[in-house]
């Protein structure tokens, strides 16, 4: 029998809510045709933001949103996106489909979106093609409350008060689309640019995030930490889950068992990445003050047939939900080092939480996976150990079960379990050391690996009550269906 030991008296770190963050880029239909429909749209909206989407994001407890890119960030000139919309400069979005960007969604709109959702703001500045002055002035525009050229301009543009800017990224992927720099060159650029990201508010420090490595580029982490570790609050990491390789990603909907297992094994690689980058960071920052900020992660498949290849639109199945569940458990387990993570991306792009088609919208299996993890936010990670064999996954290395456990301020223990097997249920004995359960509530997401929601059947996959457990004096016995994520709240 599989066994999970949870010691409810030993905590191992704080699970920051930002681990469940998201990313929204000016890419395809993420912003335009996604969350932002404009004030004059027939689709119900508040100040241009789709009401149904904002409600869904509030419901899932979205804690932080990254914007405006991605690769787009290093071509974005923020001044083009403020002031009267009629006079905003139009530009070409060279990275993503070569479409016209009319700049109608800019700084004011982004903060308005964050206000409506009730989430923190994470903005990425332009290092690749922008100047230090431009970045310095953006921060002044957003966060300075006194009299200054930028603060005055913000007021003229209709916003009296400074905003609270929680995180500011100094460039994006400088090793690639953000300027093709070497680690050594970027480290110097980082030191220079971040100097002029001024702290104008005593009550709300802007946390500075350096652009970190791509997947397993450990040299990048070494150079950045050695050269600039003391000048940053976070170092980002980008890692996408693809089955096989970049030329054989395959369809999001049509995949075989081999593709399924390969995808999951590649998602689990996140654990090794965090451990190895974390070990390098430990040498320069043993107190773990600097967060590893996994600000782009998720599945990347071929675009849906007939859609613009530059728009990265893909459907989303239970396979994606498994990737989300496994990854969120990994982040919880590494909460001492992972201070934030942002799945790519929010709507209609890559592993999206929401898909739209005109006025219609659907919540993806990934959305429901996030919903099942929501109660871990701001809890303390608990000491827990799972004894379970590996899955018979046709040569791939995947555990039969995976979990993370945390304790909320009110003493409730939250456990998220993932059973990645496509066809095998699992029995699990949970021993809750230090807690004799009196009341247990469960919710679950389950289905066939390729189950998904469509605009005609938007409720085919959703979370549901979970009751397959028996409570005992020292814990509980749980029966998990194949391909499932279960959340238990134990009191
Ligand atoms: O998320 C899509 C793209 O992937 C981002 O723009 C870029 O940062 C990454 O390469």
Short mmCIF file of C-alpha atoms and ligand atoms in Angstrom, two decimals:
data_model
loop_
_atom_site.label_atom_id
_atom_site.label_comp_id
_atom_site.label_asym_id
_atom_site.label_seq_id
_atom_site.Cartn_x
_atom_site.Cartn_y
_atom_site.Cartn_z
CA UNK A 1 0.00 0.00 0.00
CA UNK A 2 1.29 3.52 -0.83
CA UNK A 3 1.88 5.61 2.28
CA UNK A 4 2.09 9.33 2.92
CA UNK A 5 3.54 10.54 6.22
CA UNK A 6 2.70 14.11 7.13
CA UNK A 7 4.17 15.60 10.28
CA UNK A 8 1.76 18.43 11.07
CA UNK A 9 4.16 19.83 13.69
CA UNK A 10 7.16 20.39 11.41
CA UNK A 11 7.05 23.22 8.88
CA UNK A 12 9.60 23.70 6.12
CA UNK A 13 9.02 27.12 4.61
CA UNK A 14 6.42 29.64 3.58
CA UNK A 15 4.42 29.04 0.40
CA UNK A 16 4.14 32.48 -1.14
CA UNK A 17 0.90 33.02 -3.01
CA UNK A 18 2.93 34.32 -5.96
CA UNK A 19 3.93 30.72 -6.81
CA UNK A 20 0.52 30.51 -8.49
CA UNK A 21 1.04 33.59 -10.67
CA UNK A 22 0.39 34.05 -14.34
CA UNK A 23 1.84 35.76 -17.37
CA UNK A 24 0.09 37.91 -19.99
CA UNK A 25 1.91 39.05 -23.10
CA UNK A 26 0.93 41.12 -26.12
CA UNK A 27 0.89 37.88 -28.07
CA UNK A 28 -1.92 36.48 -30.20
CA UNK A 29 -5.24 36.82 -28.39
CA UNK A 30 -4.01 37.04 -24.82
CA UNK A 31 -4.63 40.76 -24.32
CA UNK A 32 -6.68 41.84 -27.36
CA UNK A 33 -9.56 39.43 -27.93
CA UNK A 34 -8.69 37.87 -24.60
CA UNK A 35 -8.96 39.83 -21.41
CA UNK A 36 -9.27 43.26 -23.05
CA UNK A 37 -12.20 43.90 -25.34
CA UNK A 38 -12.33 47.69 -25.04
CA UNK A 39 -14.91 49.93 -23.42
CA UNK A 40 -17.21 49.92 -26.45
CA UNK A 41 -17.48 46.15 -26.84
CA UNK A 42 -20.84 44.35 -26.70
CA UNK A 43 -19.16 41.77 -24.49
CA UNK A 44 -19.87 42.73 -20.88
CA UNK A 45 -16.86 44.57 -19.53
CA UNK A 46 -15.74 47.08 -16.94
CA UNK A 47 -13.39 49.70 -18.37
CA UNK A 48 -12.67 47.34 -21.26
CA UNK A 49 -11.84 44.24 -19.16
CA UNK A 50 -14.09 41.22 -19.78
CA UNK A 51 -16.26 40.69 -16.75
CA UNK A 52 -16.50 36.88 -17.08
CA UNK A 53 -12.71 36.58 -17.26
CA UNK A 54 -12.08 38.90 -14.34
CA UNK A 55 -14.60 36.92 -12.26
CA UNK A 56 -12.92 33.61 -13.14
CA UNK A 57 -9.50 34.99 -12.22
CA UNK A 58 -10.78 36.31 -8.90
CA UNK A 59 -12.35 32.92 -8.22
CA UNK A 60 -9.07 31.06 -8.85
CA UNK A 61 -7.25 33.53 -6.58
CA UNK A 62 -4.77 34.81 -9.18
CA UNK A 63 -2.13 36.46 -6.99
CA UNK A 64 0.17 38.20 -9.48
CA UNK A 65 0.24 38.96 -13.19
CA UNK A 66 3.34 39.51 -15.33
CA UNK A 67 3.13 41.91 -18.32
CA UNK A 68 3.79 43.04 -21.14
CA UNK A 69 6.13 40.18 -22.21
CA UNK A 70 8.00 37.99 -22.94
CA UNK A 71 9.86 38.85 -26.08
CA UNK A 72 7.40 41.69 -26.61
CA UNK A 73 8.76 43.49 -23.54
CA UNK A 74 12.11 44.19 -25.18
CA UNK A 75 10.46 46.00 -28.07
CA UNK A 76 7.84 47.75 -26.01
CA UNK A 77 8.12 51.49 -25.48
CA UNK A 78 5.80 52.34 -22.65
CA UNK A 79 5.32 55.99 -23.61
CA UNK A 80 3.49 54.84 -26.75
CA UNK A 81 0.87 53.21 -24.52
CA UNK A 82 -0.26 56.13 -22.34
CA UNK A 83 -2.39 59.21 -23.01
CA UNK A 84 -5.44 59.55 -25.25
CA UNK A 85 -6.01 56.28 -27.10
CA UNK A 86 -6.70 58.03 -30.43
CA UNK A 87 -3.20 59.44 -30.52
CA UNK A 88 -1.30 56.39 -29.27
CA UNK A 89 1.36 55.26 -31.67
CA UNK A 90 0.77 52.06 -33.60
CA UNK A 91 3.63 49.59 -33.93
CA UNK A 92 4.34 46.23 -35.48
CA UNK A 93 4.52 43.27 -33.15
CA UNK A 94 7.52 41.69 -34.87
CA UNK A 95 7.78 38.69 -32.59
CA UNK A 96 4.21 37.57 -32.67
CA UNK A 97 2.62 37.41 -36.11
CA UNK A 98 3.72 40.83 -37.35
CA UNK A 99 0.33 42.26 -36.40
CA UNK A 100 -0.39 45.90 -35.65
CA UNK A 101 -0.22 46.78 -31.99
CA UNK A 102 -2.35 49.85 -31.41
CA UNK A 103 -1.18 50.37 -27.83
CA UNK A 104 -4.74 50.71 -26.54
CA UNK A 105 -3.79 48.45 -23.64
CA UNK A 106 -0.96 50.17 -21.80
CA UNK A 107 0.22 50.94 -18.29
CA UNK A 108 -3.06 52.43 -17.04
CA UNK A 109 -5.05 49.52 -18.44
CA UNK A 110 -2.71 46.95 -16.92
CA UNK A 111 -3.03 48.43 -13.46
CA UNK A 112 -6.80 48.65 -13.93
CA UNK A 113 -6.85 44.93 -14.78
CA UNK A 114 -4.81 44.11 -11.67
CA UNK A 115 -7.18 46.25 -9.58
CA UNK A 116 -10.22 44.40 -10.88
CA UNK A 117 -8.64 40.98 -10.33
CA UNK A 118 -7.20 42.01 -6.98
CA UNK A 119 -3.70 40.82 -7.89
CA UNK A 120 -0.17 42.18 -7.68
CA UNK A 121 1.60 43.77 -10.64
CA UNK A 122 4.79 42.40 -12.18
CA UNK A 123 6.08 44.52 -15.07
CA UNK A 124 9.03 43.67 -17.29
CA UNK A 125 11.08 46.57 -18.63
CA UNK A 126 12.87 46.92 -21.94
CA UNK A 127 16.63 46.30 -21.85
CA UNK A 128 17.02 44.86 -25.36
CA UNK A 129 15.99 47.94 -27.32
CA UNK A 130 15.23 50.48 -24.60
CA UNK A 131 17.35 52.94 -22.69
CA UNK A 132 18.16 53.29 -19.03
CA UNK A 133 16.36 56.63 -19.09
CA UNK A 134 13.21 55.08 -20.55
CA UNK A 135 13.15 52.45 -17.82
CA UNK A 136 13.92 54.97 -15.10
CA UNK A 137 11.10 57.23 -16.28
CA UNK A 138 8.61 54.36 -16.43
CA UNK A 139 9.22 53.54 -12.78
CA UNK A 140 8.93 57.25 -11.91
CA UNK A 141 5.67 57.47 -13.89
CA UNK A 142 4.18 54.51 -12.07
CA UNK A 143 5.38 54.94 -8.53
CA UNK A 144 6.32 58.55 -7.73
CA UNK A 145 3.73 60.54 -5.82
CA UNK A 146 5.34 64.01 -5.71
CA UNK A 147 5.98 66.61 -8.37
CA UNK A 148 8.09 65.44 -11.28
CA UNK A 149 7.80 65.36 -15.07
CA UNK A 150 6.63 61.75 -15.13
CA UNK A 151 4.33 61.95 -12.10
CA UNK A 152 2.78 65.09 -13.56
CA UNK A 153 2.26 63.37 -16.89
CA UNK A 154 0.57 60.43 -15.18
CA UNK A 155 -1.79 62.85 -13.45
CA UNK A 156 -2.55 64.60 -16.76
CA UNK A 157 -3.39 61.14 -18.11
CA UNK A 158 -6.02 60.67 -15.43
CA UNK A 159 -4.25 58.91 -12.58
CA UNK A 160 -3.63 61.05 -9.54
CA UNK A 161 -2.15 58.52 -7.15
CA UNK A 162 1.00 56.50 -7.76
CA UNK A 163 0.44 52.80 -8.25
CA UNK A 164 1.92 50.00 -6.18
CA UNK A 165 4.36 48.18 -8.43
CA UNK A 166 5.24 44.93 -6.74
CA UNK A 167 7.85 43.43 -9.09
CA UNK A 168 9.92 44.87 -11.91
CA UNK A 169 11.86 42.67 -14.34
CA UNK A 170 15.03 44.07 -15.90
CA UNK A 171 14.60 42.69 -19.41
CA UNK A 172 13.44 39.31 -20.67
CA UNK A 173 15.48 36.44 -22.09
CA UNK A 174 18.55 38.61 -22.81
CA UNK A 175 20.26 35.40 -23.97
CA UNK A 176 17.76 35.24 -26.87
CA UNK A 177 14.97 37.53 -28.06
CA UNK A 178 15.94 40.12 -25.46
CA UNK A 179 19.24 41.05 -27.11
CA UNK A 180 21.34 37.90 -27.68
CA UNK A 181 23.70 38.84 -24.87
CA UNK A 182 26.22 36.73 -23.04
CA UNK A 183 25.74 36.17 -19.31
CA UNK A 184 28.72 38.40 -18.57
CA UNK A 185 27.44 41.25 -20.74
CA UNK A 186 23.91 41.07 -19.35
CA UNK A 187 25.18 40.93 -15.76
CA UNK A 188 26.79 44.34 -16.33
CA UNK A 189 23.71 45.69 -18.05
CA UNK A 190 21.61 44.42 -15.15
CA UNK A 191 23.80 46.23 -12.64
CA UNK A 192 23.49 49.47 -14.60
CA UNK A 193 19.76 49.38 -15.40
CA UNK A 194 18.67 48.31 -11.92
CA UNK A 195 20.56 51.26 -10.41
CA UNK A 196 17.98 53.60 -11.93
CA UNK A 197 14.95 51.60 -10.85
CA UNK A 198 14.38 53.96 -7.95
CA UNK A 199 12.45 53.22 -4.81
CA UNK A 200 10.01 56.12 -4.55
CA UNK A 201 7.61 54.60 -2.03
CA UNK A 202 8.54 53.84 1.54
CA UNK A 203 5.48 51.66 1.97
CA UNK A 204 5.99 49.50 -1.11
CA UNK A 205 9.40 48.49 -2.31
CA UNK A 206 9.69 47.48 -5.95
CA UNK A 207 11.28 44.02 -6.03
CA UNK A 208 13.85 43.79 -8.81
CA UNK A 209 14.00 40.63 -10.90
CA UNK A 210 17.05 39.84 -13.02
CA UNK A 211 16.51 37.90 -16.23
CA UNK A 212 17.73 34.41 -15.52
CA UNK A 213 18.66 31.28 -17.41
CA UNK A 214 16.94 29.22 -20.02
CA UNK A 215 16.28 25.76 -18.56
CA UNK A 216 19.61 24.14 -17.65
CA UNK A 217 21.99 27.01 -18.44
CA UNK A 218 23.72 26.83 -15.05
CA UNK A 219 26.57 29.08 -16.21
CA UNK A 220 24.08 31.94 -16.55
CA UNK A 221 22.97 31.53 -12.94
CA UNK A 222 26.56 31.35 -11.70
CA UNK A 223 27.57 34.56 -13.51
CA UNK A 224 24.49 36.52 -12.49
CA UNK A 225 24.64 35.50 -8.85
CA UNK A 226 28.34 36.17 -8.57
CA UNK A 227 28.24 39.51 -10.29
CA UNK A 228 24.88 40.93 -9.27
CA UNK A 229 23.27 38.63 -6.68
CA UNK A 230 23.36 41.36 -4.04
CA UNK A 231 21.50 43.78 -6.31
CA UNK A 232 18.46 41.64 -7.03
CA UNK A 233 15.41 40.29 -5.22
CA UNK A 234 14.85 37.53 -7.72
CA UNK A 235 16.43 35.69 -10.63
CA UNK A 236 14.08 34.33 -13.24
CA UNK A 237 14.05 30.89 -14.84
CA UNK A 238 12.26 29.95 -18.07
CA UNK A 239 11.44 26.34 -18.76
CA UNK A 240 8.76 25.03 -21.11
CA UNK A 241 7.50 21.46 -21.20
CA UNK A 242 7.52 19.95 -24.65
CA UNK A 243 7.22 16.28 -25.50
CA UNK A 244 10.27 14.98 -27.41
CA UNK A 245 11.94 18.07 -28.95
CA UNK A 246 11.09 21.49 -30.34
CA UNK A 247 10.53 20.08 -33.83
CA UNK A 248 8.26 17.28 -32.64
CA UNK A 249 6.03 18.91 -30.06
CA UNK A 250 2.88 17.46 -31.55
CA UNK A 251 -0.72 18.41 -31.09
CA UNK A 252 -2.20 19.56 -27.79
CA UNK A 253 -5.22 17.31 -28.39
CA UNK A 254 -4.05 14.32 -30.39
CA UNK A 255 -1.27 12.44 -28.64
CA UNK A 256 -0.41 8.85 -27.79
CA UNK A 257 0.77 7.19 -24.56
CA UNK A 258 4.40 7.78 -25.44
CA UNK A 259 3.77 11.51 -25.94
CA UNK A 260 1.84 11.60 -22.67
CA UNK A 261 4.54 9.96 -20.57
CA UNK A 262 7.28 11.96 -22.28
CA UNK A 263 5.44 15.22 -21.53
CA UNK A 264 5.06 14.34 -17.86
CA UNK A 265 8.67 13.25 -17.48
CA UNK A 266 9.80 16.53 -19.02
CA UNK A 267 7.54 18.49 -16.67
CA UNK A 268 9.12 16.69 -13.71
CA UNK A 269 12.51 17.96 -14.87
CA UNK A 270 11.50 21.20 -13.15
CA UNK A 271 12.50 19.59 -9.85
CA UNK A 272 16.08 19.02 -11.01
CA UNK A 273 16.26 22.52 -12.48
CA UNK A 274 15.23 24.12 -9.21
CA UNK A 275 17.61 21.96 -7.20
CA UNK A 276 20.60 22.66 -9.42
CA UNK A 277 20.00 26.37 -9.97
CA UNK A 278 19.15 26.57 -6.26
CA UNK A 279 22.45 24.94 -5.29
CA UNK A 280 24.35 27.60 -7.26
CA UNK A 281 22.27 30.36 -5.69
CA UNK A 282 22.95 28.87 -2.23
CA UNK A 283 26.67 29.54 -2.67
CA UNK A 284 26.06 33.28 -3.03
CA UNK A 285 22.85 33.59 -1.06
CA UNK A 286 22.70 30.93 1.66
CA UNK A 287 19.84 32.76 3.42
CA UNK A 288 17.73 32.34 0.29
CA UNK A 289 16.88 36.04 0.18
CA UNK A 290 16.94 36.02 -3.63
CA UNK A 291 13.96 34.18 -5.06
CA UNK A 292 14.08 31.87 -8.04
CA UNK A 293 11.28 33.33 -10.12
CA UNK A 294 9.99 30.77 -12.61
CA UNK A 295 8.24 33.44 -14.63
CA UNK A 296 7.63 31.34 -17.74
CA UNK A 297 6.67 27.68 -17.52
CA UNK A 298 4.07 25.34 -18.97
CA UNK A 299 3.38 23.19 -22.00
CA UNK A 300 4.21 24.25 -25.53
CA UNK A 301 2.58 22.24 -28.33
CA UNK A 302 1.91 22.87 -32.02
CA UNK A 303 -0.65 25.60 -32.64
CA UNK A 304 -4.22 24.49 -33.36
CA UNK A 305 -4.78 23.75 -37.03
CA UNK A 306 -5.84 26.76 -39.05
CA UNK A 307 -4.66 29.31 -36.47
CA UNK A 308 -1.91 31.91 -36.90
CA UNK A 309 1.43 30.19 -36.09
CA UNK A 310 2.60 33.41 -34.45
CA UNK A 311 -0.31 33.39 -32.00
CA UNK A 312 0.66 30.19 -30.10
CA UNK A 313 -2.96 29.15 -29.58
CA UNK A 314 -3.28 25.59 -28.26
CA UNK A 315 -6.08 23.58 -26.67
CA UNK A 316 -5.70 22.23 -23.17
CA UNK A 317 -6.45 18.74 -21.87
CA UNK A 318 -6.13 16.69 -18.71
CA UNK A 319 -2.52 16.12 -19.79
CA UNK A 320 -1.96 19.86 -19.23
CA UNK A 321 -3.71 19.63 -15.87
CA UNK A 322 -1.32 16.84 -14.87
CA UNK A 323 1.64 19.02 -15.85
CA UNK A 324 0.20 21.87 -13.79
CA UNK A 325 -0.47 19.66 -10.77
CA UNK A 326 2.99 18.06 -10.82
CA UNK A 327 4.68 21.43 -11.27
CA UNK A 328 2.72 23.23 -8.56
CA UNK A 329 3.58 20.43 -6.12
CA UNK A 330 7.26 20.82 -7.07
CA UNK A 331 7.07 24.58 -6.47
CA UNK A 332 5.49 24.01 -3.05
CA UNK A 333 8.25 21.59 -2.09
CA UNK A 334 10.85 24.22 -3.06
CA UNK A 335 9.05 27.19 -1.56
CA UNK A 336 12.16 28.27 0.34
CA UNK A 337 13.80 29.20 -2.99
CA UNK A 338 10.91 29.57 -5.45
CA UNK A 339 9.33 32.88 -4.50
CA UNK A 340 7.16 33.34 -7.56
CA UNK A 341 6.14 31.46 -10.71
CA UNK A 342 4.07 32.58 -13.68
CA UNK A 343 2.54 30.03 -16.02
CA UNK A 344 2.56 30.96 -19.71
CA UNK A 345 0.06 32.29 -20.45
CA UNK A 346 -3.21 33.62 -19.05
CA UNK A 347 -5.61 33.40 -22.01
CA UNK A 348 -5.51 31.88 -25.53
CA UNK A 349 -1.72 31.41 -25.52
CA UNK A 350 0.25 28.22 -24.71
CA UNK A 351 -0.92 26.54 -21.48
CA UNK A 352 -3.77 28.92 -20.87
CA UNK A 353 -6.19 28.97 -17.96
CA UNK A 354 -8.91 30.43 -20.18
CA UNK A 355 -9.80 30.22 -23.88
CA UNK A 356 -12.11 32.59 -25.71
CA UNK A 357 -13.94 32.62 -29.03
CA UNK A 358 -15.74 35.91 -29.59
CA UNK A 359 -18.12 36.32 -26.67
CA UNK A 360 -17.71 32.69 -25.59
CA UNK A 361 -15.15 31.57 -23.04
CA UNK A 362 -14.16 28.34 -21.35
CA UNK A 363 -12.07 27.37 -18.36
CA UNK A 364 -9.40 24.79 -19.18
CA UNK A 365 -8.37 21.73 -17.12
CA UNK A 366 -5.29 23.78 -16.15
CA UNK A 367 -7.62 26.38 -14.59
CA UNK A 368 -9.21 23.69 -12.43
CA UNK A 369 -5.79 22.33 -11.43
CA UNK A 370 -4.88 25.80 -10.16
CA UNK A 371 -8.20 25.99 -8.33
CA UNK A 372 -7.34 22.81 -6.42
CA UNK A 373 -4.02 24.31 -5.30
CA UNK A 374 -5.43 27.68 -4.28
CA UNK A 375 -5.71 26.81 -0.58
CA UNK A 376 -1.93 26.34 -0.28
CA UNK A 377 -1.40 30.08 -0.81
CA UNK A 378 0.36 31.74 2.16
CA UNK A 379 0.49 28.46 4.14
CA UNK A 380 3.51 26.80 5.71
CA UNK A 381 4.88 23.78 3.87
CA UNK A 382 4.68 20.65 6.01
CA UNK A 383 7.26 17.93 6.37
CA UNK A 384 5.83 15.06 4.33
CA UNK A 385 7.17 11.88 2.74
CA UNK A 386 5.49 9.68 0.19
CA UNK A 387 6.31 6.02 -0.18
CA UNK A 388 5.12 4.89 -3.58
CA UNK A 389 6.77 3.00 -6.42
CA UNK A 390 7.42 4.48 -9.83
CA UNK A 391 4.70 4.14 -12.41
CA UNK A 392 5.14 1.54 -15.11
CA UNK A 393 5.47 4.28 -17.72
CA UNK A 394 6.99 2.42 -20.65
CA UNK A 395 10.55 3.47 -19.93
CA UNK A 396 9.81 6.97 -18.66
CA UNK A 397 10.56 7.88 -15.04
CA UNK A 398 7.35 9.05 -13.40
CA UNK A 399 6.24 8.44 -9.80
CA UNK A 400 2.98 6.57 -9.24
CA UNK A 401 1.86 9.40 -6.93
CA UNK A 402 3.07 12.86 -6.05
CA UNK A 403 2.04 15.29 -3.31
CA UNK A 404 2.65 18.40 -1.27
CA UNK A 405 1.15 19.30 2.10
CA UNK A 406 0.80 22.58 3.95
CA UNK A 407 -0.80 24.00 7.05
CA UNK A 408 -3.01 27.11 6.98
CA UNK A 409 -3.01 29.75 9.73
CA UNK A 410 -6.26 28.23 11.08
CA UNK A 411 -4.60 24.81 11.48
CA UNK A 412 -6.24 23.14 8.48
CA UNK A 413 -3.89 20.77 6.66
CA UNK A 414 -4.08 20.96 2.87
CA UNK A 415 -2.85 18.09 0.74
CA UNK A 416 -2.69 18.02 -3.07
CA UNK A 417 -2.21 14.59 -4.62
CA UNK A 418 -1.50 13.80 -8.25
CA UNK A 419 -2.07 10.39 -9.78
CA UNK A 420 -0.51 10.68 -13.26
CA UNK A 421 -1.36 7.17 -14.44
CA UNK A 422 -3.63 7.21 -17.51
CA UNK A 423 -5.42 4.03 -16.45
CA UNK A 424 -4.50 2.91 -12.93
CA UNK A 425 -6.19 3.97 -9.71
CA UNK A 426 -4.14 4.20 -6.50
CA UNK A 427 -4.87 3.47 -2.85
CA UNK A 428 -3.03 5.65 -0.36
CA UNK A 429 -2.72 5.57 3.42
CA UNK A 430 -2.18 9.06 4.83
CA UNK A 431 -0.77 9.30 8.34
CA UNK A 432 -1.23 12.73 9.87
CA UNK A 433 1.24 12.81 12.72
CA UNK A 434 0.09 15.30 15.36
CA UNK A 435 -3.44 15.57 14.01
CA UNK A 436 -6.38 13.25 14.52
CA UNK A 437 -8.72 14.20 11.67
CA UNK A 438 -12.26 15.14 12.62
CA UNK A 439 -13.42 16.73 9.39
CA UNK A 440 -12.15 16.18 5.83
CA UNK A 441 -13.35 17.89 2.65
CA UNK A 442 -12.11 16.73 -0.75
CA UNK A 443 -12.29 18.05 -4.30
CA UNK A 444 -10.94 16.42 -7.42
CA UNK A 445 -10.24 16.83 -11.11
CA UNK A 446 -10.19 13.66 -13.17
CA UNK A 447 -10.82 12.37 -16.68
CA UNK A 448 -9.20 10.69 -19.63
CA UNK A 449 -5.83 12.13 -20.50
CA UNK A 450 -7.17 13.92 -23.57
CA UNK A 451 -10.44 15.17 -22.06
CA UNK A 452 -10.92 18.89 -22.56
CA UNK A 453 -13.52 21.61 -22.73
CA UNK A 454 -14.85 23.05 -25.97
CA UNK A 455 -16.95 26.10 -26.66
CA UNK A 456 -19.91 23.77 -27.32
CA UNK A 457 -19.24 21.68 -24.19
CA UNK A 458 -17.49 24.08 -21.82
CA UNK A 459 -18.25 22.01 -18.70
CA UNK A 460 -16.99 18.59 -19.84
CA UNK A 461 -14.03 18.84 -17.45
CA UNK A 462 -14.31 20.59 -14.12
CA UNK A 463 -13.53 19.99 -10.47
CA UNK A 464 -16.00 18.01 -8.40
CA UNK A 465 -16.45 16.79 -4.83
CA UNK A 466 -14.17 13.95 -3.80
CA UNK A 467 -15.52 11.46 -1.27
CA UNK A 468 -13.46 8.29 -1.82
CA UNK A 469 -11.73 8.35 1.56
CA UNK A 470 -12.16 6.82 4.99
CA UNK A 471 -11.17 8.82 8.05
CA UNK A 472 -9.25 7.00 10.80
CA UNK A 473 -7.86 8.03 14.19
CA UNK A 474 -4.37 8.69 12.81
CA UNK A 475 -5.14 9.78 9.26
CA UNK A 476 -7.17 8.59 6.32
CA UNK A 477 -7.23 6.11 3.48
CA UNK A 478 -7.78 7.54 0.04
CA UNK A 479 -8.67 5.98 -3.28
CA UNK A 480 -7.51 8.05 -6.25
CA UNK A 481 -8.88 7.49 -9.75
CA UNK A 482 -6.48 7.42 -12.72
CA UNK A 483 -5.35 10.75 -14.14
CA UNK A 484 -6.48 12.81 -11.18
CA UNK A 485 -5.61 15.69 -8.89
CA UNK A 486 -7.17 15.61 -5.43
CA UNK A 487 -7.22 18.37 -2.85
CA UNK A 488 -7.95 17.42 0.76
CA UNK A 489 -8.63 19.91 3.53
CA UNK A 490 -8.09 18.08 6.82
CA UNK A 491 -9.06 19.44 10.23
O1 LIG B 1 5.70 32.78 -23.85
C1 LIG B 1 6.09 32.90 -25.15
C2 LIG B 1 7.55 33.36 -25.31
O2 LIG B 1 8.39 32.38 -24.81
C3 LIG B 1 7.93 34.59 -24.53
O3 LIG B 1 7.62 35.76 -25.21
C4 LIG B 1 9.41 34.45 -24.41
O4 LIG B 1 9.91 35.08 -23.25
C5 LIG B 1 9.61 32.95 -24.40
O5 LIG B 1 10.62 32.57 -25.27
#
